[in-house]
Amino acid sequence: MNDKSSIRKPWGGRFNSPTDAFVESFTASVTFDQRLAMCDIRGSIAHVTMLSETGIITEDEKKLIVDGLEAIKSTIKAGDFTWSIALEDVHMNIEHALVKAIGEVGKKLHTARSRNDQVATDIRLYLRAQTEIFQSRLLELMTTLIELAEREAATLMPGYTHLQAAQPITFGHHMLAWFEMLIRDYSRFSDCKKRLNSLPLGAGALAGTTFPINRQRVAELLKFDTVAENSLDAVSDRDFALEFSSVASILMVHYSRMAEELVLWNSQAFAFVEIDDAFCTGSSMMPQKKNPDVPELLRGKSGRVVGNLMALLTLMKSQPLAYNKDNQEDKEPIFDTIDTINDCTRALTELIPSLRTKKDRMRTAAAHGFITATDLADHLVRLGLPFRDAHEVVGKAVNLALSKDCQLHELSLAEFKTFDERLDESVYNILNMDNALDSRKHWGGTAPLAVREACARARNRLKDLDY
Ligand code: ARG
C-alpha cells in the first residue's frame, strides 16, 4: 500500500490545499474495496465499448484503454499492483494506473460516468457472481443432507416439541427438515438476484449525462437483465444489499438451529450422534473434553451476519437521495457476510457426512416419555371414539403408567380395558414405535418409506434448481 499524499487527486481541481492525512485515510475505501477490482475493470471495458460504438470516443482510443485495463487486470491478479490510500478507492486507483500506463487517452475512460454509478454497478456485478458461487456451495451441502437422510432413513429417534419427547421420527426425516430450510434459502438467493440484476451505469453522479449513451448495450455486455429506470434511485439505493443480507441472515439462523441440535445431540445427556474428531477441539485444562467447536461457531457466527444486516439497514435509514458517502460503508458488511456464509457452508458440508449416529441411544431415548400415546388415541378414534374423548382416555392411561412407574406398553390388557372395553391385544402393536413410524407413510411423513420417497424427490428438485 502506497500512502503518499503527493499523488494528485483526480478531483483536485477546485482544491487549494492538500487533504489532511487523517481525513485521507478516514475517507479511503481502497483497503477493502479492492475486492471489487475485477468487476470494476469489467464494467469499465463495457463502458468504453459503448462509448466507442456511440462515437463518444474513437475506436482507437477504446482499444488503447481496453488493452491498458487488461494489463492492469493481470497486474492485480498477480498481486503486483500498488494500491494507494491517497487515491481513495478502487476506482481511482485503477484509473490513475491506466493514465500512468497509456497516457492522456486514459483520462477519457471516465467520460459520461461517475464513481456513483460505477460503484453501484461494481457491487451488483460482485454480488451477482458471489451469489452464484455461494448457491453452488449450498447445492453441495443440500446433496450431503440427502445422502445422510438416505443412509438414516430408518433410524428411529425421538421427535420433540418443547424439547419434550413427542412422537417417534426418523433421523432421515430430521435431515430432510434441514434440507427444506436450505432449499428455501437457495430460492431466496435466486429471488434476490432478480432485483439485483439491473444496470445502474449511465445514471452518472445522480442526474444522468449529456452524452448520447446506450445503456441497453452496456446492460447487454454486462449481462444485466434490465437497465435501472431512474438515475437518482440507481446511484442511491442499496436495497439489493439489504435483501442479500436478509436472505443470508435467514440462512444463518437456519444454520444456528442445525448447529444447536448438533451440539445437543453430541452432548453426553443426549449422545445421539458423535461428531468426528476432525471437527472438535480439546480443553487446555480438562483432559477428557472433546468440544463441538465447529457447530458452536456456526451458531455464534449467525450473530455477525445478522449484525451486518443491522449495520446495513441503519446505514440506509433516513439517507436523503441521491448518493451519500455513507454508502461506502456498505462494503465491509457485505464482504464479511459473503465470507461467513461461505465458511459456514463449507464447515457443514464437511462435517455432515462424517456424523456417526448412535442408534441404540436414540431408540432408548424414544422408548421413554409415552412417545406413542397419540397413536393410541388415533386407534381409539378408529374404534369409534371422538378424538377429544380418546385424548382424555389416553391421558388417564399415561397417568396410571406414571403412578406405576412404567411405560404404556407395560400396562396389562385388563388395565387397558378399564379405559375402553373395545381395546384388545392389538393395542400393543399400536404402541410399538416402529409401527408408529411405518404408519406415517403419507407425503411429507416420517416413515422410512416416505423418507426414501422424499429423498428421491429432493434429488430431482435439486436438478430443477436454477441459478
Ligand atoms: N468509494 C466510494 C463508495 O464506495 C465510491 C463512490 C464515491 N463517490 C463520491 N462522490 N465520493 O461509495
CSV table of C-alpha atoms and ligand atoms in Angstrom, one decimal:
chain,number,residue,atom,x,y,z
A,1,MET,CA,0.0,0.0,0.0
A,2,ASN,CA,1.4,3.4,-1.0
A,3,ASP,CA,0.0,6.2,1.0
A,4,LYS,CA,1.9,9.2,-0.3
A,5,SER,CA,-0.4,12.3,-0.2
A,6,SER,CA,1.7,13.8,-3.0
A,7,ILE,CA,-0.4,11.9,-5.6
A,8,ARG,CA,-2.6,14.3,-7.4
A,9,LYS,CA,-6.3,13.6,-6.8
A,10,PRO,CA,-8.5,13.1,-9.8
A,11,TRP,CA,-10.9,15.6,-8.3
A,12,GLY,CA,-8.1,18.0,-7.2
A,13,GLY,CA,-9.0,20.9,-9.5
A,14,ARG,CA,-11.1,23.0,-7.1
A,15,PHE,CA,-8.9,22.5,-4.1
A,16,ASN,CA,-6.2,24.8,-2.9
A,17,SER,CA,-4.6,22.8,-0.1
A,18,PRO,CA,-3.9,19.1,0.3
A,19,THR,CA,-6.3,16.7,2.2
A,20,ASP,CA,-5.5,16.2,5.8
A,21,ALA,CA,-3.6,13.0,6.3
A,22,PHE,CA,-6.0,11.5,8.7
A,23,VAL,CA,-9.0,12.5,6.6
A,24,GLU,CA,-7.4,10.9,3.7
A,25,SER,CA,-7.2,7.5,5.4
A,26,PHE,CA,-10.6,8.1,7.1
A,27,THR,CA,-12.4,8.6,3.8
A,28,ALA,CA,-10.5,6.0,1.8
A,29,SER,CA,-12.1,2.7,1.0
A,30,VAL,CA,-9.3,1.1,-1.1
A,31,THR,CA,-8.1,-1.1,1.8
A,32,PHE,CA,-11.3,-3.1,1.4
A,33,ASP,CA,-13.0,-2.2,-1.9
A,34,GLN,CA,-10.0,-3.6,-3.9
A,35,ARG,CA,-12.1,-6.8,-3.8
A,36,LEU,CA,-14.2,-5.1,-6.5
A,37,ALA,CA,-11.3,-4.6,-8.9
A,38,MET,CA,-12.2,-7.3,-11.4
A,39,CYS,CA,-15.8,-6.1,-11.5
A,40,ASP,CA,-14.6,-2.6,-11.8
A,41,ILE,CA,-12.5,-3.4,-14.8
A,42,ARG,CA,-15.2,-5.5,-16.4
A,43,GLY,CA,-17.6,-2.5,-16.0
A,44,SER,CA,-15.1,-0.1,-17.4
A,45,ILE,CA,-14.5,-2.2,-20.5
A,46,ALA,CA,-18.2,-2.4,-21.2
A,47,HIS,CA,-18.5,1.3,-20.7
A,48,VAL,CA,-15.7,2.2,-23.2
A,49,THR,CA,-17.0,-0.3,-25.7
A,50,MET,CA,-20.3,1.5,-25.6
A,51,LEU,CA,-18.5,4.9,-25.7
A,52,SER,CA,-16.8,3.9,-28.9
A,53,GLU,CA,-19.8,2.4,-30.5
A,54,THR,CA,-21.8,5.6,-29.9
A,55,GLY,CA,-18.9,7.7,-31.3
A,56,ILE,CA,-18.3,9.4,-27.9
A,57,ILE,CA,-14.7,8.2,-28.2
A,58,THR,CA,-12.9,6.7,-31.1
A,59,GLU,CA,-12.3,3.0,-31.8
A,60,ASP,CA,-8.5,3.6,-31.4
A,61,GLU,CA,-9.0,5.3,-28.1
A,62,LYS,CA,-11.2,2.4,-26.9
A,63,LYS,CA,-8.6,-0.1,-27.9
A,64,LEU,CA,-5.8,1.6,-26.0
A,65,ILE,CA,-8.0,1.9,-22.9
A,66,VAL,CA,-9.1,-1.7,-23.1
A,67,ASP,CA,-5.6,-3.0,-23.6
A,68,GLY,CA,-4.4,-0.8,-20.7
A,69,LEU,CA,-7.2,-2.2,-18.4
A,70,GLU,CA,-6.4,-5.8,-19.4
A,71,ALA,CA,-2.8,-5.2,-18.4
A,72,ILE,CA,-3.8,-3.7,-15.1
A,73,LYS,CA,-6.1,-6.7,-14.5
A,74,SER,CA,-3.1,-9.1,-14.9
A,75,THR,CA,-1.0,-7.0,-12.6
A,76,ILE,CA,-3.7,-7.1,-9.9
A,77,LYS,CA,-4.3,-10.8,-10.4
A,78,ALA,CA,-0.5,-11.4,-10.0
A,79,GLY,CA,-0.6,-9.4,-6.8
A,80,ASP,CA,1.8,-6.8,-8.2
A,81,PHE,CA,-0.5,-3.8,-8.1
A,82,THR,CA,0.4,-1.0,-5.7
A,83,TRP,CA,-2.8,0.3,-4.1
A,84,SER,CA,-2.6,3.9,-2.8
A,85,ILE,CA,-4.7,5.3,0.0
A,86,ALA,CA,-4.2,8.8,-1.5
A,87,LEU,CA,-6.2,7.6,-4.4
A,88,GLU,CA,-9.1,6.8,-2.1
A,89,ASP,CA,-10.8,3.9,-3.7
A,90,VAL,CA,-10.5,1.0,-6.2
A,91,HIS,CA,-11.9,3.2,-9.0
A,92,MET,CA,-9.4,6.0,-8.8
A,93,ASN,CA,-6.5,3.6,-8.2
A,94,ILE,CA,-7.3,1.8,-11.4
A,95,GLU,CA,-8.0,5.0,-13.4
A,96,HIS,CA,-4.7,6.5,-12.2
A,97,ALA,CA,-2.8,3.4,-13.1
A,98,LEU,CA,-4.4,3.5,-16.5
A,99,VAL,CA,-3.4,7.1,-17.2
A,100,LYS,CA,0.1,6.3,-16.0
A,101,ALA,CA,0.3,3.3,-18.3
A,102,ILE,CA,-1.3,4.6,-21.5
A,103,GLY,CA,-1.1,8.4,-21.1
A,104,GLU,CA,-3.6,11.2,-21.7
A,105,VAL,CA,-6.1,8.9,-23.5
A,106,GLY,CA,-6.7,7.1,-20.3
A,107,LYS,CA,-8.4,10.2,-18.9
A,108,LYS,CA,-11.3,9.6,-21.4
A,109,LEU,CA,-12.4,6.5,-19.5
A,110,HIS,CA,-14.5,8.4,-17.1
A,111,THR,CA,-16.4,10.3,-19.8
A,112,ALA,CA,-20.2,10.0,-19.2
A,113,ARG,CA,-19.7,8.2,-15.9
A,114,SER,CA,-19.4,9.0,-12.2
A,115,ARG,CA,-18.0,6.9,-9.4
A,116,ASN,CA,-21.5,6.9,-8.0
A,117,ASP,CA,-23.0,4.8,-10.9
A,118,GLN,CA,-19.7,3.0,-11.2
A,119,VAL,CA,-19.6,1.7,-7.7
A,120,ALA,CA,-23.3,0.8,-7.7
A,121,THR,CA,-22.5,-1.3,-10.9
A,122,ASP,CA,-19.5,-2.9,-9.3
A,123,ILE,CA,-21.3,-4.1,-6.2
A,124,ARG,CA,-24.1,-5.5,-8.2
A,125,LEU,CA,-21.7,-7.4,-10.5
A,126,TYR,CA,-19.8,-8.6,-7.5
A,127,LEU,CA,-22.9,-9.7,-5.5
A,128,ARG,CA,-24.3,-11.4,-8.6
A,129,ALA,CA,-21.2,-13.5,-9.1
A,130,GLN,CA,-20.8,-14.2,-5.4
A,131,THR,CA,-24.4,-15.3,-5.1
A,132,GLU,CA,-23.9,-17.8,-7.9
A,133,ILE,CA,-20.8,-19.2,-6.4
A,134,PHE,CA,-22.5,-19.4,-3.0
A,135,GLN,CA,-25.5,-21.1,-4.4
A,136,SER,CA,-23.4,-23.9,-5.9
A,137,ARG,CA,-21.9,-24.5,-2.5
A,138,LEU,CA,-25.3,-24.6,-0.9
A,139,LEU,CA,-26.3,-27.1,-3.5
A,140,GLU,CA,-23.4,-29.4,-2.4
A,141,LEU,CA,-24.5,-29.1,1.3
A,142,MET,CA,-28.1,-30.0,0.3
A,143,THR,CA,-26.8,-33.0,-1.5
A,144,THR,CA,-24.9,-34.2,1.6
A,145,LEU,CA,-28.1,-33.8,3.6
A,146,ILE,CA,-30.0,-36.0,1.2
A,147,GLU,CA,-27.2,-38.6,1.3
A,148,LEU,CA,-27.3,-38.7,5.1
A,149,ALA,CA,-31.1,-38.8,5.0
A,150,GLU,CA,-31.0,-41.8,2.7
A,151,ARG,CA,-28.4,-43.5,5.0
A,152,GLU,CA,-30.5,-42.9,8.1
A,153,ALA,CA,-34.0,-43.2,6.5
A,154,ALA,CA,-35.0,-46.0,9.0
A,155,THR,CA,-33.1,-44.7,12.1
A,156,LEU,CA,-35.6,-44.2,14.8
A,157,MET,CA,-35.2,-41.2,17.2
A,158,PRO,CA,-37.5,-39.2,19.5
A,159,GLY,CA,-39.1,-36.2,17.8
A,160,TYR,CA,-39.5,-33.2,20.1
A,161,THR,CA,-41.8,-30.3,20.7
A,162,HIS,CA,-40.9,-28.0,23.6
A,163,LEU,CA,-37.8,-30.2,23.8
A,164,GLN,CA,-40.1,-32.9,25.3
A,165,ALA,CA,-40.3,-36.3,23.7
A,166,ALA,CA,-43.3,-36.1,21.4
A,167,GLN,CA,-43.6,-38.7,18.7
A,168,PRO,CA,-41.1,-41.1,17.1
A,169,ILE,CA,-39.5,-39.9,13.9
A,170,THR,CA,-36.6,-41.0,11.8
A,171,PHE,CA,-33.2,-39.3,11.7
A,172,GLY,CA,-33.5,-39.2,7.9
A,173,HIS,CA,-36.7,-37.2,8.3
A,174,HIS,CA,-35.0,-34.7,10.5
A,175,MET,CA,-32.2,-34.3,8.0
A,176,LEU,CA,-34.8,-33.6,5.3
A,177,ALA,CA,-36.3,-30.9,7.5
A,178,TRP,CA,-32.9,-29.2,7.4
A,179,PHE,CA,-32.9,-29.7,3.7
A,180,GLU,CA,-36.2,-28.0,3.3
A,181,MET,CA,-34.9,-25.0,5.2
A,182,LEU,CA,-32.0,-24.7,2.9
A,183,ILE,CA,-33.8,-25.2,-0.4
A,184,ARG,CA,-36.0,-22.2,0.6
A,185,ASP,CA,-32.8,-20.2,1.3
A,186,TYR,CA,-31.5,-21.2,-2.1
A,187,SER,CA,-34.6,-19.9,-3.8
A,188,ARG,CA,-34.5,-16.7,-1.7
A,189,PHE,CA,-31.0,-16.1,-3.1
A,190,SER,CA,-32.3,-16.7,-6.6
A,191,ASP,CA,-35.1,-14.3,-6.0
A,192,CYS,CA,-32.9,-11.6,-4.6
A,193,LYS,CA,-30.7,-11.9,-7.7
A,194,LYS,CA,-33.6,-10.9,-9.9
A,195,ARG,CA,-33.8,-7.5,-8.5
A,196,LEU,CA,-30.0,-7.2,-8.2
A,197,ASN,CA,-29.6,-7.8,-11.9
A,198,SER,CA,-30.3,-4.3,-13.1
A,199,LEU,CA,-27.7,-1.9,-14.5
A,200,PRO,CA,-27.1,1.4,-12.7
A,201,LEU,CA,-24.3,2.6,-15.1
A,202,GLY,CA,-25.4,5.7,-17.1
A,203,ALA,CA,-27.1,7.3,-14.1
A,204,GLY,CA,-23.9,9.4,-13.7
A,205,ALA,CA,-23.5,11.2,-10.4
A,206,LEU,CA,-27.3,11.3,-10.0
A,207,ALA,CA,-28.9,13.0,-13.0
A,208,GLY,CA,-27.6,11.0,-16.0
A,209,THR,CA,-25.3,12.5,-18.6
A,210,THR,CA,-25.4,14.9,-21.5
A,211,PHE,CA,-23.7,12.3,-23.8
A,212,PRO,CA,-25.7,10.1,-26.2
A,213,ILE,CA,-25.0,6.9,-24.3
A,214,ASN,CA,-26.6,3.5,-25.0
A,215,ARG,CA,-27.3,1.9,-21.6
A,216,GLN,CA,-29.1,-1.1,-23.1
A,217,ARG,CA,-25.8,-2.0,-24.8
A,218,VAL,CA,-23.9,-1.8,-21.6
A,219,ALA,CA,-26.5,-4.0,-19.9
A,220,GLU,CA,-26.2,-6.5,-22.7
A,221,LEU,CA,-22.4,-6.5,-22.4
A,222,LEU,CA,-22.5,-7.0,-18.6
A,223,LYS,CA,-25.5,-9.5,-18.8
A,224,PHE,CA,-27.8,-7.4,-16.7
A,225,ASP,CA,-31.5,-8.2,-17.3
A,226,THR,CA,-32.7,-4.6,-17.1
A,227,VAL,CA,-31.5,-1.0,-17.1
A,228,ALA,CA,-32.2,0.9,-13.9
A,229,GLU,CA,-35.2,3.2,-14.7
A,230,ASN,CA,-34.3,6.1,-12.5
A,231,SER,CA,-30.9,7.7,-12.2
A,232,LEU,CA,-31.4,9.0,-8.7
A,233,ASP,CA,-32.6,5.6,-7.5
A,234,ALA,CA,-29.8,3.8,-9.4
A,235,VAL,CA,-27.0,5.6,-7.5
A,236,SER,CA,-28.5,5.9,-4.1
A,237,ASP,CA,-30.3,2.7,-3.1
A,238,ARG,CA,-28.6,-0.4,-1.7
A,239,ASP,CA,-31.8,-2.3,-1.1
A,240,PHE,CA,-30.3,-5.2,-3.0
A,241,ALA,CA,-27.6,-5.5,-0.4
A,242,LEU,CA,-30.2,-5.4,2.3
A,243,GLU,CA,-32.1,-8.2,0.6
A,244,PHE,CA,-28.9,-10.2,0.2
A,245,SER,CA,-28.1,-9.7,3.8
A,246,SER,CA,-31.6,-10.6,4.9
A,247,VAL,CA,-31.5,-13.8,2.9
A,248,ALA,CA,-28.0,-14.5,4.3
A,249,SER,CA,-29.3,-13.8,7.9
A,250,ILE,CA,-32.2,-16.2,7.5
A,251,LEU,CA,-29.8,-18.8,6.2
A,252,MET,CA,-27.5,-18.3,9.2
A,253,VAL,CA,-30.5,-18.5,11.6
A,254,HIS,CA,-31.2,-21.9,9.9
A,255,TYR,CA,-27.5,-22.9,10.4
A,256,SER,CA,-27.6,-21.8,14.0
A,257,ARG,CA,-30.6,-24.1,14.6
A,258,MET,CA,-28.9,-27.0,12.9
A,259,ALA,CA,-25.7,-26.3,14.9
A,260,GLU,CA,-27.6,-26.1,18.2
A,261,GLU,CA,-29.1,-29.5,17.5
A,262,LEU,CA,-25.7,-30.9,16.7
A,263,VAL,CA,-24.4,-29.5,20.0
A,264,LEU,CA,-27.3,-31.0,21.9
A,265,TRP,CA,-27.2,-34.4,20.2
A,266,ASN,CA,-23.4,-34.6,20.7
A,267,SER,CA,-23.7,-33.9,24.4
A,268,GLN,CA,-23.4,-36.8,27.0
A,269,ALA,CA,-27.0,-36.1,28.0
A,270,PHE,CA,-28.4,-36.9,24.5
A,271,ALA,CA,-25.5,-38.9,22.9
A,272,PHE,CA,-27.5,-39.3,19.7
A,273,VAL,CA,-24.5,-38.5,17.4
A,274,GLU,CA,-20.8,-38.3,17.5
A,275,ILE,CA,-19.1,-35.5,15.7
A,276,ASP,CA,-15.8,-36.6,14.2
A,277,ASP,CA,-12.6,-35.7,16.0
A,278,ALA,CA,-11.6,-33.6,13.0
A,279,PHE,CA,-14.4,-31.1,13.8
A,280,CYS,CA,-13.8,-30.9,17.6
A,281,THR,CA,-11.1,-29.5,19.9
A,282,GLY,CA,-10.0,-30.3,23.4
A,283,SER,CA,-9.8,-28.3,26.6
A,284,SER,CA,-6.4,-26.9,27.8
A,285,MET,CA,-7.4,-27.9,31.4
A,286,MET,CA,-9.8,-30.9,31.3
A,287,PRO,CA,-8.2,-33.8,29.6
A,288,GLN,CA,-11.4,-35.7,28.9
A,289,LYS,CA,-13.0,-32.9,26.9
A,290,LYS,CA,-14.0,-33.1,23.2
A,291,ASN,CA,-15.8,-29.9,22.4
A,292,PRO,CA,-18.1,-29.4,19.3
A,293,ASP,CA,-16.4,-26.1,18.4
A,294,VAL,CA,-17.4,-26.2,14.8
A,295,PRO,CA,-21.2,-26.2,15.4
A,296,GLU,CA,-20.8,-23.8,18.3
A,297,LEU,CA,-19.0,-21.4,16.0
A,298,LEU,CA,-21.7,-21.8,13.3
A,299,ARG,CA,-24.2,-20.9,16.0
A,300,GLY,CA,-22.2,-17.9,17.0
A,301,LYS,CA,-21.5,-16.6,13.5
A,302,SER,CA,-25.1,-16.1,12.9
A,303,GLY,CA,-24.7,-13.1,15.2
A,304,ARG,CA,-22.3,-11.4,12.9
A,305,VAL,CA,-24.3,-11.9,9.8
A,306,VAL,CA,-27.5,-10.6,11.5
A,307,GLY,CA,-25.3,-7.8,12.8
A,308,ASN,CA,-24.1,-6.9,9.3
A,309,LEU,CA,-27.8,-6.7,8.2
A,310,MET,CA,-28.5,-4.3,11.1
A,311,ALA,CA,-25.5,-2.3,10.1
A,312,LEU,CA,-26.7,-2.0,6.5
A,313,LEU,CA,-30.3,-1.2,7.5
A,314,THR,CA,-29.1,1.5,9.8
A,315,LEU,CA,-26.8,2.8,7.1
A,316,MET,CA,-29.6,3.3,4.6
A,317,LYS,CA,-32.1,4.6,7.1
A,318,SER,CA,-33.0,8.3,6.5
A,319,GLN,CA,-30.4,8.9,3.8
A,320,PRO,CA,-31.7,11.6,1.5
A,321,LEU,CA,-31.5,11.0,-2.2
A,322,ALA,CA,-29.2,10.5,-4.1
A,323,TYR,CA,-25.7,9.2,-3.3
A,324,ASN,CA,-24.1,9.8,0.0
A,325,LYS,CA,-20.7,8.8,1.2
A,326,ASP,CA,-22.5,6.7,3.9
A,327,ASN,CA,-22.9,4.1,1.2
A,328,GLN,CA,-19.2,3.5,1.1
A,329,GLU,CA,-19.8,1.7,4.4
A,330,ASP,CA,-21.9,-1.0,2.7
A,331,LYS,CA,-18.9,-3.0,1.5
A,332,GLU,CA,-17.3,-4.4,4.7
A,333,PRO,CA,-20.6,-5.9,6.0
A,334,ILE,CA,-21.4,-7.3,2.6
A,335,PHE,CA,-17.9,-8.9,2.2
A,336,ASP,CA,-18.0,-10.2,5.7
A,337,THR,CA,-21.4,-11.7,5.2
A,338,ILE,CA,-20.2,-13.4,2.0
A,339,ASP,CA,-17.1,-14.8,3.7
A,340,THR,CA,-19.0,-16.0,6.7
A,341,ILE,CA,-21.8,-17.8,4.8
A,342,ASN,CA,-19.1,-19.5,2.6
A,343,ASP,CA,-17.1,-20.7,5.5
A,344,CYS,CA,-20.1,-21.9,7.5
A,345,THR,CA,-21.4,-23.8,4.4
A,346,ARG,CA,-18.1,-25.4,3.9
A,347,ALA,CA,-17.9,-26.4,7.6
A,348,LEU,CA,-21.3,-28.0,7.5
A,349,THR,CA,-20.7,-29.7,4.1
A,350,GLU,CA,-17.6,-31.4,5.5
A,351,LEU,CA,-19.0,-32.2,8.9
A,352,ILE,CA,-22.3,-33.7,7.9
A,353,PRO,CA,-21.1,-36.8,6.0
A,354,SER,CA,-18.8,-37.7,8.9
A,355,LEU,CA,-21.6,-37.7,11.5
A,356,ARG,CA,-21.9,-41.0,13.3
A,357,THR,CA,-25.4,-41.8,14.7
A,358,LYS,CA,-25.9,-43.8,17.9
A,359,LYS,CA,-29.0,-45.7,17.0
A,360,ASP,CA,-29.3,-47.6,20.4
A,361,ARG,CA,-29.2,-44.3,22.3
A,362,MET,CA,-31.8,-42.7,20.2
A,363,ARG,CA,-34.1,-45.8,20.4
A,364,THR,CA,-33.7,-45.9,24.2
A,365,ALA,CA,-34.4,-42.2,24.5
A,366,ALA,CA,-37.5,-42.6,22.4
A,367,ALA,CA,-38.7,-45.6,24.4
A,368,HIS,CA,-39.4,-43.3,27.4
A,369,GLY,CA,-41.9,-40.5,27.5
A,370,PHE,CA,-45.0,-42.3,26.2
A,371,ILE,CA,-44.0,-41.4,22.7
A,372,THR,CA,-46.7,-43.4,21.0
A,373,ALA,CA,-49.6,-42.1,23.1
A,374,THR,CA,-51.0,-40.2,20.1
A,375,ASP,CA,-51.1,-43.4,18.2
A,376,LEU,CA,-53.2,-45.0,20.9
A,377,ALA,CA,-55.6,-42.0,20.8
A,378,ASP,CA,-55.8,-42.4,17.0
A,379,HIS,CA,-56.6,-46.1,17.5
A,380,LEU,CA,-59.5,-45.3,19.8
A,381,VAL,CA,-60.8,-42.9,17.2
A,382,ARG,CA,-60.8,-45.7,14.7
A,383,LEU,CA,-62.8,-47.7,17.3
A,384,GLY,CA,-65.4,-45.0,17.3
A,385,LEU,CA,-64.4,-42.5,20.0
A,386,PRO,CA,-64.4,-38.8,19.2
A,387,PHE,CA,-60.8,-37.6,19.3
A,388,ARG,CA,-61.3,-35.4,22.3
A,389,ASP,CA,-62.6,-38.3,24.3
A,390,ALA,CA,-59.8,-40.6,23.0
A,391,HIS,CA,-57.3,-37.9,24.2
A,392,GLU,CA,-58.8,-37.9,27.6
A,393,VAL,CA,-58.7,-41.7,27.9
A,394,VAL,CA,-55.1,-42.0,26.9
A,395,GLY,CA,-54.3,-39.2,29.3
A,396,LYS,CA,-55.7,-41.3,32.1
A,397,ALA,CA,-53.7,-44.4,30.8
A,398,VAL,CA,-50.5,-42.3,30.9
A,399,ASN,CA,-51.4,-41.2,34.4
A,400,LEU,CA,-51.8,-44.8,35.5
A,401,ALA,CA,-48.5,-45.7,33.9
A,402,LEU,CA,-46.8,-42.8,35.7
A,403,SER,CA,-48.1,-43.9,39.0
A,404,LYS,CA,-46.8,-47.4,38.4
A,405,ASP,CA,-43.5,-46.0,37.0
A,406,CYS,CA,-43.9,-48.0,33.8
A,407,GLN,CA,-44.4,-47.4,30.1
A,408,LEU,CA,-47.8,-47.6,28.4
A,409,HIS,CA,-47.0,-51.0,26.7
A,410,GLU,CA,-46.2,-52.4,30.2
A,411,LEU,CA,-49.9,-52.0,31.3
A,412,SER,CA,-52.0,-55.1,31.2
A,413,LEU,CA,-54.8,-55.7,28.8
A,414,ALA,CA,-57.2,-55.8,31.8
A,415,GLU,CA,-55.9,-52.3,32.7
A,416,PHE,CA,-56.5,-51.0,29.2
A,417,LYS,CA,-60.0,-52.5,29.2
A,418,THR,CA,-60.9,-50.4,32.2
A,419,PHE,CA,-60.4,-47.3,30.0
A,420,ASP,CA,-62.3,-48.7,27.0
A,421,GLU,CA,-63.9,-52.1,26.7
A,422,ARG,CA,-63.2,-52.2,22.9
A,423,LEU,CA,-59.4,-52.3,23.4
A,424,ASP,CA,-57.8,-55.7,22.7
A,425,GLU,CA,-54.3,-57.2,22.1
A,426,SER,CA,-53.8,-55.1,19.1
A,427,VAL,CA,-53.1,-52.2,21.4
A,428,TYR,CA,-49.6,-53.5,21.8
A,429,ASN,CA,-49.0,-53.2,18.1
A,430,ILE,CA,-50.3,-49.7,18.2
A,431,LEU,CA,-47.9,-48.8,20.9
A,432,ASN,CA,-44.9,-50.3,19.1
A,433,MET,CA,-42.6,-47.4,18.0
A,434,ASP,CA,-41.6,-49.0,14.6
A,435,ASN,CA,-45.3,-49.5,13.8
A,436,ALA,CA,-45.9,-45.9,14.8
A,437,LEU,CA,-43.2,-44.8,12.4
A,438,ASP,CA,-44.3,-47.0,9.5
A,439,SER,CA,-47.9,-45.8,9.7
A,440,ARG,CA,-46.9,-42.3,8.9
A,441,LYS,CA,-46.1,-43.1,5.3
A,442,HIS,CA,-48.0,-40.2,3.7
A,443,TRP,CA,-46.3,-37.5,1.6
A,444,GLY,CA,-44.1,-35.5,4.0
A,445,GLY,CA,-44.4,-38.2,6.7
A,446,THR,CA,-41.6,-39.7,8.8
A,447,ALA,CA,-41.9,-43.4,7.9
A,448,PRO,CA,-38.7,-44.9,6.4
A,449,LEU,CA,-40.7,-45.5,3.1
A,450,ALA,CA,-41.9,-41.9,3.0
A,451,VAL,CA,-38.4,-40.6,3.8
A,452,ARG,CA,-36.9,-42.6,0.9
A,453,GLU,CA,-39.5,-41.3,-1.5
A,454,ALA,CA,-38.9,-37.7,-0.2
A,455,CYS,CA,-35.1,-38.2,-0.8
A,456,ALA,CA,-35.8,-39.2,-4.4
A,457,ARG,CA,-38.0,-36.2,-4.9
A,458,ALA,CA,-35.4,-34.0,-3.2
A,459,ARG,CA,-32.7,-35.1,-5.7
A,460,ASN,CA,-35.0,-34.3,-8.6
A,461,ARG,CA,-35.8,-30.9,-7.1
A,462,LEU,CA,-32.1,-30.1,-6.9
A,463,LYS,CA,-31.8,-30.9,-10.6
A,464,ASP,CA,-34.5,-28.4,-11.4
A,465,LEU,CA,-33.0,-25.5,-9.5
A,466,ASP,CA,-31.9,-22.5,-11.5
A,467,TYR,CA,-29.0,-20.2,-10.6
B,1,ARG,N1,-15.7,4.7,-2.7
B,1,ARG,C1,-17.0,5.2,-3.0
B,1,ARG,C2,-18.0,4.3,-2.4
B,1,ARG,O1,-17.7,3.2,-2.1
B,1,ARG,C3,-17.2,5.4,-4.4
B,1,ARG,C4,-18.1,6.5,-4.8
B,1,ARG,C5,-17.6,7.8,-4.4
B,1,ARG,N2,-18.4,8.9,-4.8
B,1,ARG,C6,-18.2,10.1,-4.4
B,1,ARG,N3,-18.9,11.0,-5.0
B,1,ARG,N4,-17.4,10.4,-3.5
B,1,ARG,O2,-19.2,4.6,-2.3
